[in-house]
Amino acid sequence: MITHNPSVLLIYTGGTIGMIENPETGALENFNFDHLMSHVPELKRFNYRIASYQFDPPIDSSDMEPNLWIKLVKIINYNYDYYDGFVILHGTDTMSYTASALSFMLENLSKPVILTGSQLPIGVLRTDGKENLITSIEIAAAKDEEGNTMVPEVCIFFENHLLRGNRTTKINAENFNAFQSFNYPPLAVAGIHIKYDTSLVRHPDNSKPFKPHYVLDPNVVVLTLFPGIQREIVASLLKVKGLKAVVLKTYGSGNAPQLKWLIGELNEAHKRGIVIVNITQCSLGSVEMSRYETGMHLLQTGVICGYDSTMESALTKLMFLLGHKLNYQEVRKAMLSDLAGEITV
Ligand code: ASP
């Protein structure tokens, strides 16, 4: 067997990890990749071949856009055969959206794509960025005894936990444990050793090639229900020109108020071909519309069950499916199927 030094491509998109403080305003601003690397001399101790690609200029992840997800897919595809794995340095604010989108766009992925970042810039003494970066690189290069990739998935590594990307949500704006995967356990936990739970990891279908996708349709919206929600607002939202799909955030196990007008508006939107997916406002658990009468009404209007999907995952999955110009029935079928480990059906 030919062995070679592990190789990892680091893609630096921006985010706190590489920011420095503007001496005049005190605000955090993006800096360049060399600055970031000079603060992690430990990387030289890996016997890995580490190359990098830098967004120019690096962005705060609040400025993330679907066309930049397409750019990331292009970078990964272009370099796919040359590296064992990929680490994407990304701001935490929209990291879960990017991880979710990439999980659908990188179909039949056979290499790790690990997103990470930090809550404190890498130049700061107490930074969490160093650990996150170093361990992410190790995970991106990790192989088992037979030389197989340990985690051929899009993941987020943050504060000792390796999480499936499309199951994550940012839950904390200040603590180091910024991400949670409420409905799926961590794929690995990093302590003295990195302990993988191999039974939880998804593997590609080896009879099929890796297939990158470059189309997304962002004509989607998230509508959160709340007591007092107004008809005029819902009605006009559902009639916005170009709107193709709605992620409806309902109560509990997928329940909505039994307002005649709400059911009517949803029904009418459904008849016009708008895809409406029901996910719960609860962090943990799954939608089960037939459980209560208040959920049953939604089911009858044609609302699709989103199971235990995160909002980020439901939204980007819809963008992905609509980008492929699928018809209503095809989108519905795919939303009810597990494409990349994003839902428990
Ligand atoms: N605003 C920053 C970003 O998401 C926060 C971070 O990096 O954690 O880019």
Short mmCIF file of C-alpha atoms and ligand atoms in Angstrom, two decimals:
data_model
loop_
_atom_site.label_atom_id
_atom_site.label_comp_id
_atom_site.label_asym_id
_atom_site.label_seq_id
_atom_site.Cartn_x
_atom_site.Cartn_y
_atom_site.Cartn_z
CA MET A 1 0.00 0.00 0.00
CA ILE A 2 1.34 3.42 -0.96
CA THR A 3 1.17 5.78 1.99
CA HIS A 4 1.54 9.50 1.78
CA ASN A 5 1.49 12.33 4.25
CA PRO A 6 -2.07 13.45 4.92
CA SER A 7 -3.09 16.52 3.00
CA VAL A 8 -5.65 19.12 3.97
CA LEU A 9 -6.92 22.18 2.15
CA LEU A 10 -7.78 25.04 4.50
CA ILE A 11 -10.35 27.41 3.08
CA TYR A 12 -10.43 30.69 4.95
CA THR A 13 -13.72 32.54 4.40
CA GLY A 14 -13.38 34.97 7.35
CA GLY A 15 -15.03 35.27 10.75
CA THR A 16 -13.82 36.09 14.23
CA ILE A 17 -11.07 33.47 14.11
CA GLY A 18 -8.99 35.68 11.80
CA MET A 19 -10.11 39.10 13.00
CA ILE A 20 -8.15 41.82 14.77
CA GLU A 21 -9.30 44.81 16.75
CA ASN A 22 -9.39 48.13 14.94
CA PRO A 23 -7.27 50.33 17.27
CA GLU A 24 -9.44 53.39 16.61
CA THR A 25 -12.97 52.00 16.87
CA GLY A 26 -12.34 48.83 18.87
CA ALA A 27 -14.49 46.88 16.35
CA LEU A 28 -13.33 43.50 15.09
CA GLU A 29 -12.28 43.55 11.44
CA ASN A 30 -11.07 40.86 9.11
CA PHE A 31 -7.39 40.30 8.67
CA ASN A 32 -5.56 38.03 6.28
CA PHE A 33 -4.72 34.37 6.36
CA ASP A 34 -0.97 34.80 6.96
CA HIS A 35 -1.77 36.69 10.13
CA LEU A 36 -3.94 33.80 11.23
CA MET A 37 -1.30 31.20 10.46
CA SER A 38 1.47 33.10 12.21
CA HIS A 39 -0.51 32.68 15.42
CA VAL A 40 -0.64 28.90 15.08
CA PRO A 41 2.99 27.80 14.74
CA GLU A 42 1.86 24.41 16.12
CA LEU A 43 0.59 23.56 12.65
CA LYS A 44 4.18 23.12 11.48
CA ARG A 45 4.43 20.12 13.82
CA PHE A 46 1.89 18.16 11.81
CA ASN A 47 3.48 16.01 9.15
CA TYR A 48 0.62 17.08 6.92
CA ARG A 49 0.66 18.90 3.64
CA ILE A 50 -1.52 21.91 4.41
CA ALA A 51 -2.42 24.27 1.63
CA SER A 52 -4.77 27.21 1.82
CA TYR A 53 -7.29 29.18 -0.16
CA GLN A 54 -8.38 32.56 1.10
CA PHE A 55 -11.53 34.55 0.32
CA ASP A 56 -10.47 37.98 -0.83
CA PRO A 57 -11.61 39.91 1.09
CA PRO A 58 -12.48 37.57 3.98
CA ILE A 59 -16.06 38.11 5.09
CA ASP A 60 -17.97 38.33 8.31
CA SER A 61 -20.29 35.34 7.98
CA SER A 62 -23.32 37.62 8.33
CA ASP A 63 -22.48 38.53 4.72
CA MET A 64 -22.63 34.89 3.58
CA GLU A 65 -24.67 34.36 0.40
CA PRO A 66 -25.80 31.34 -1.66
CA ASN A 67 -23.38 32.32 -4.44
CA LEU A 68 -20.54 31.93 -1.94
CA TRP A 69 -21.78 28.42 -1.11
CA ILE A 70 -21.53 27.71 -4.84
CA LYS A 71 -18.01 29.15 -4.77
CA LEU A 72 -17.10 26.81 -1.87
CA VAL A 73 -18.44 23.82 -3.80
CA LYS A 74 -16.34 24.86 -6.80
CA ILE A 75 -13.19 25.14 -4.68
CA ILE A 76 -13.80 21.72 -3.11
CA ASN A 77 -14.60 20.07 -6.43
CA TYR A 78 -11.57 21.59 -8.15
CA ASN A 79 -9.28 20.30 -5.38
CA TYR A 80 -11.17 17.11 -4.59
CA ASP A 81 -8.60 14.63 -5.86
CA TYR A 82 -5.62 16.42 -4.34
CA TYR A 83 -6.52 16.45 -0.64
CA ASP A 84 -7.63 13.96 1.99
CA GLY A 85 -9.94 16.49 3.56
CA PHE A 86 -11.07 20.11 3.75
CA VAL A 87 -11.31 22.56 6.63
CA ILE A 88 -13.42 25.67 6.15
CA LEU A 89 -12.74 28.55 8.53
CA HIS A 90 -16.00 30.42 8.83
CA GLY A 91 -17.70 32.91 11.11
CA THR A 92 -20.03 31.28 13.59
CA ASP A 93 -23.08 33.44 12.85
CA THR A 94 -24.13 31.59 9.69
CA MET A 95 -21.93 28.52 9.95
CA SER A 96 -24.91 26.18 10.39
CA TYR A 97 -26.54 27.52 7.22
CA THR A 98 -23.34 26.97 5.22
CA ALA A 99 -22.80 23.49 6.68
CA SER A 100 -26.41 22.56 5.88
CA ALA A 101 -26.26 23.91 2.32
CA LEU A 102 -22.96 22.16 1.59
CA SER A 103 -24.28 18.85 2.91
CA PHE A 104 -26.85 18.85 0.08
CA MET A 105 -24.61 20.38 -2.58
CA LEU A 106 -21.75 17.90 -2.06
CA GLU A 107 -23.65 14.74 -2.97
CA ASN A 108 -22.05 11.38 -2.21
CA LEU A 109 -19.14 13.05 -0.45
CA SER A 110 -16.29 10.68 0.38
CA LYS A 111 -13.98 13.13 2.17
CA PRO A 112 -14.37 15.20 5.34
CA VAL A 113 -15.42 18.83 5.02
CA ILE A 114 -15.03 20.33 8.50
CA LEU A 115 -16.24 23.83 9.28
CA THR A 116 -14.84 25.60 12.27
CA GLY A 117 -14.23 29.07 13.65
CA SER A 118 -13.99 30.67 17.04
CA GLN A 119 -15.64 32.99 19.50
CA LEU A 120 -12.38 34.85 20.24
CA PRO A 121 -9.86 35.91 17.56
CA ILE A 122 -6.84 33.66 17.21
CA GLY A 123 -4.44 36.40 18.35
CA VAL A 124 -6.18 36.70 21.72
CA LEU A 125 -4.52 34.79 24.58
CA ARG A 126 -7.63 32.85 25.62
CA THR A 127 -8.69 32.08 22.07
CA ASP A 128 -10.71 28.97 21.34
CA GLY A 129 -9.61 29.24 17.73
CA LYS A 130 -6.35 27.33 18.05
CA GLU A 131 -7.89 24.17 19.48
CA ASN A 132 -10.74 24.30 17.01
CA LEU A 133 -8.41 24.73 14.05
CA ILE A 134 -5.82 22.13 15.06
CA THR A 135 -8.38 19.44 15.91
CA SER A 136 -10.40 20.16 12.75
CA ILE A 137 -7.30 19.60 10.65
CA GLU A 138 -6.63 16.34 12.46
CA ILE A 139 -10.22 15.18 11.86
CA ALA A 140 -10.08 16.20 8.19
CA ALA A 141 -7.03 13.98 7.75
CA ALA A 142 -8.15 11.08 9.96
CA LYS A 143 -8.24 7.57 8.50
CA ASP A 144 -8.98 4.22 10.10
CA GLU A 145 -6.54 1.27 10.14
CA GLU A 146 -7.57 0.24 6.64
CA GLY A 147 -6.94 3.74 5.33
CA ASN A 148 -10.61 4.71 5.07
CA THR A 149 -11.70 8.25 5.85
CA MET A 150 -13.17 8.43 9.35
CA VAL A 151 -15.87 11.03 8.69
CA PRO A 152 -16.80 11.55 5.03
CA GLU A 153 -19.38 14.20 5.93
CA VAL A 154 -19.88 17.95 6.16
CA CYS A 155 -19.42 18.66 9.87
CA ILE A 156 -18.92 21.46 12.34
CA PHE A 157 -16.17 21.02 14.88
CA PHE A 158 -16.51 23.35 17.84
CA GLU A 159 -15.52 23.13 21.50
CA ASN A 160 -14.55 19.46 21.49
CA HIS A 161 -17.55 18.23 19.55
CA LEU A 162 -17.78 17.06 15.99
CA LEU A 163 -21.37 17.56 14.85
CA ARG A 164 -23.12 16.66 11.63
CA GLY A 165 -23.33 20.04 9.89
CA ASN A 166 -26.97 19.88 8.82
CA ARG A 167 -28.06 19.06 12.40
CA THR A 168 -26.45 22.10 13.98
CA THR A 169 -27.72 25.44 15.24
CA LYS A 170 -25.79 28.31 16.77
CA ILE A 171 -27.10 28.52 20.32
CA ASN A 172 -24.71 30.79 22.14
CA ALA A 173 -23.41 34.24 21.27
CA GLU A 174 -20.70 34.33 23.90
CA ASN A 175 -19.71 30.95 25.31
CA PHE A 176 -17.19 28.72 23.61
CA ASN A 177 -19.75 25.97 23.07
CA ALA A 178 -21.54 27.93 20.37
CA PHE A 179 -23.21 25.02 18.55
CA GLN A 180 -25.65 22.29 19.39
CA SER A 181 -27.01 19.33 17.50
CA PHE A 182 -30.19 18.69 19.45
CA ASN A 183 -31.58 15.82 17.45
CA TYR A 184 -28.45 13.86 16.56
CA PRO A 185 -25.54 12.88 18.81
CA PRO A 186 -21.97 14.11 18.19
CA LEU A 187 -20.01 12.07 15.62
CA ALA A 188 -16.89 12.49 17.74
CA VAL A 189 -15.76 14.02 21.01
CA ALA A 190 -12.25 15.38 21.42
CA GLY A 191 -10.59 14.94 24.80
CA ILE A 192 -7.16 13.43 25.30
CA HIS A 193 -8.08 11.32 22.29
CA ILE A 194 -10.56 12.03 19.53
CA LYS A 195 -13.27 9.43 20.08
CA TYR A 196 -15.37 8.74 17.01
CA ASP A 197 -18.75 7.07 17.19
CA THR A 198 -18.44 5.26 13.88
CA SER A 199 -21.98 3.87 14.10
CA LEU A 200 -23.33 7.40 13.66
CA VAL A 201 -21.25 8.37 10.64
CA ARG A 202 -22.77 8.38 7.14
CA HIS A 203 -20.84 6.82 4.30
CA PRO A 204 -21.08 7.47 0.58
CA ASP A 205 -22.37 4.95 -1.93
CA ASN A 206 -19.09 3.72 -3.38
CA SER A 207 -20.75 2.62 -6.59
CA LYS A 208 -21.51 6.26 -7.40
CA PRO A 209 -19.19 9.24 -7.93
CA PHE A 210 -18.99 12.39 -5.85
CA LYS A 211 -21.45 14.85 -7.38
CA PRO A 212 -21.14 18.59 -6.75
CA HIS A 213 -24.22 20.78 -7.28
CA TYR A 214 -24.13 24.44 -8.23
CA VAL A 215 -27.75 25.54 -8.21
CA LEU A 216 -29.80 27.12 -5.44
CA ASP A 217 -33.05 29.04 -5.53
CA PRO A 218 -33.33 31.42 -2.57
CA ASN A 219 -37.01 32.31 -3.11
CA VAL A 220 -37.94 30.87 0.27
CA VAL A 221 -38.93 32.31 3.63
CA VAL A 222 -39.24 31.33 7.28
CA LEU A 223 -42.55 32.10 8.96
CA THR A 224 -42.69 31.74 12.74
CA LEU A 225 -46.12 31.40 14.31
CA PHE A 226 -46.91 33.30 17.51
CA PRO A 227 -50.06 34.14 19.47
CA GLY A 228 -51.58 37.23 17.87
CA ILE A 229 -50.21 36.65 14.38
CA GLN A 230 -52.10 38.84 11.92
CA ARG A 231 -53.96 37.69 8.83
CA GLU A 232 -52.92 40.63 6.63
CA ILE A 233 -49.26 39.97 7.26
CA VAL A 234 -49.45 36.23 6.63
CA ALA A 235 -51.63 36.72 3.56
CA SER A 236 -49.32 39.26 1.96
CA LEU A 237 -46.22 37.21 2.77
CA LEU A 238 -47.67 34.13 1.11
CA LYS A 239 -48.49 36.18 -2.00
CA VAL A 240 -45.07 37.76 -2.47
CA LYS A 241 -44.08 37.53 -6.14
CA GLY A 242 -41.58 34.76 -6.75
CA LEU A 243 -42.08 33.00 -3.42
CA LYS A 244 -41.77 29.24 -3.86
CA ALA A 245 -41.47 27.75 -0.40
CA VAL A 246 -42.11 28.48 3.26
CA VAL A 247 -40.52 26.95 6.35
CA LEU A 248 -43.36 27.20 8.86
CA LYS A 249 -42.15 27.20 12.46
CA THR A 250 -45.02 25.81 14.47
CA TYR A 251 -45.59 25.00 18.13
CA GLY A 252 -44.61 21.77 19.89
CA SER A 253 -45.08 18.68 17.77
CA GLY A 254 -46.16 20.74 14.75
CA ASN A 255 -49.27 22.54 15.94
CA ALA A 256 -50.84 25.82 14.79
CA PRO A 257 -53.76 27.92 16.03
CA GLN A 258 -57.12 26.72 14.71
CA LEU A 259 -57.82 30.03 12.99
CA LYS A 260 -60.01 29.53 9.94
CA TRP A 261 -58.24 32.28 8.05
CA LEU A 262 -54.79 30.76 8.69
CA ILE A 263 -55.82 27.34 7.43
CA GLY A 264 -57.49 29.06 4.46
CA GLU A 265 -54.41 31.10 3.55
CA LEU A 266 -52.12 28.07 3.84
CA ASN A 267 -54.49 25.96 1.79
CA GLU A 268 -54.73 28.60 -0.89
CA ALA A 269 -50.92 28.99 -1.02
CA HIS A 270 -50.60 25.22 -1.29
CA LYS A 271 -53.02 25.20 -4.22
CA ARG A 272 -50.84 27.81 -5.94
CA GLY A 273 -47.91 25.38 -5.67
CA ILE A 274 -46.11 26.99 -2.71
CA VAL A 275 -44.24 24.31 -0.76
CA ILE A 276 -44.90 24.66 2.98
CA VAL A 277 -42.75 22.65 5.38
CA ASN A 278 -43.67 22.29 9.04
CA ILE A 279 -40.83 22.34 11.57
CA THR A 280 -41.14 22.89 15.28
CA GLN A 281 -40.07 25.95 17.27
CA CYS A 282 -38.79 23.53 19.92
CA SER A 283 -35.06 22.82 19.75
CA LEU A 284 -35.50 19.14 20.47
CA GLY A 285 -37.93 16.64 19.01
CA SER A 286 -39.89 16.07 15.87
CA VAL A 287 -43.04 17.22 14.10
CA GLU A 288 -45.93 14.77 14.24
CA MET A 289 -48.93 16.53 12.77
CA SER A 290 -51.47 13.80 13.43
CA ARG A 291 -50.87 13.96 17.19
CA TYR A 292 -53.20 16.88 17.99
CA GLU A 293 -56.19 18.35 16.24
CA THR A 294 -54.24 21.61 15.94
CA GLY A 295 -51.62 19.81 13.84
CA MET A 296 -54.15 17.72 11.92
CA HIS A 297 -55.59 20.89 10.33
CA LEU A 298 -52.19 21.70 8.89
CA LEU A 299 -51.77 18.23 7.49
CA GLN A 300 -55.10 18.59 5.69
CA THR A 301 -53.95 21.82 4.00
CA GLY A 302 -51.07 19.98 2.35
CA VAL A 303 -48.36 21.20 4.72
CA ILE A 304 -45.35 18.86 4.54
CA CYS A 305 -43.85 17.29 7.67
CA GLY A 306 -40.32 18.53 8.34
CA TYR A 307 -39.69 15.89 11.01
CA ASP A 308 -36.82 16.91 13.34
CA SER A 309 -35.16 19.26 10.86
CA THR A 310 -33.41 22.39 11.97
CA MET A 311 -34.59 25.60 10.38
CA GLU A 312 -31.21 26.04 8.67
CA SER A 313 -31.42 22.61 7.13
CA ALA A 314 -35.05 22.87 5.97
CA LEU A 315 -34.37 26.26 4.41
CA THR A 316 -31.21 25.29 2.52
CA LYS A 317 -32.69 21.94 1.46
CA LEU A 318 -35.59 23.81 -0.13
CA MET A 319 -33.17 26.20 -1.88
CA PHE A 320 -31.26 23.19 -3.17
CA LEU A 321 -34.33 21.31 -4.43
CA LEU A 322 -35.95 24.38 -5.97
CA GLY A 323 -32.64 25.25 -7.63
CA HIS A 324 -32.98 21.99 -9.54
CA LYS A 325 -36.35 23.14 -10.89
CA LEU A 326 -38.12 20.12 -9.45
CA ASN A 327 -41.91 20.14 -9.56
CA TYR A 328 -44.10 20.27 -6.46
CA GLN A 329 -44.43 16.51 -6.06
CA GLU A 330 -40.69 15.97 -6.49
CA VAL A 331 -39.85 18.63 -3.89
CA ARG A 332 -42.42 17.14 -1.53
CA LYS A 333 -40.98 13.65 -1.93
CA ALA A 334 -37.43 14.85 -1.35
CA MET A 335 -38.45 16.92 1.70
CA LEU A 336 -39.95 13.78 3.21
CA SER A 337 -36.73 11.83 2.51
CA ASP A 338 -33.43 11.86 4.32
CA LEU A 339 -30.93 13.10 1.71
CA ALA A 340 -27.85 13.81 3.82
CA GLY A 341 -28.61 12.68 7.34
CA GLU A 342 -30.58 15.87 8.03
CA ILE A 343 -33.80 14.28 9.35
CA THR A 344 -34.88 11.18 11.23
CA VAL A 345 -37.81 9.80 9.26
N1 ASP B 1 -19.74 37.89 13.23
C1 ASP B 1 -18.80 36.81 13.21
C2 ASP B 1 -19.07 35.98 11.96
O1 ASP B 1 -19.98 35.18 11.98
C3 ASP B 1 -18.88 35.99 14.44
C4 ASP B 1 -17.95 34.82 14.46
O2 ASP B 1 -17.07 34.66 13.67
O3 ASP B 1 -18.10 34.00 15.35
O4 ASP B 1 -18.37 36.12 11.00
#
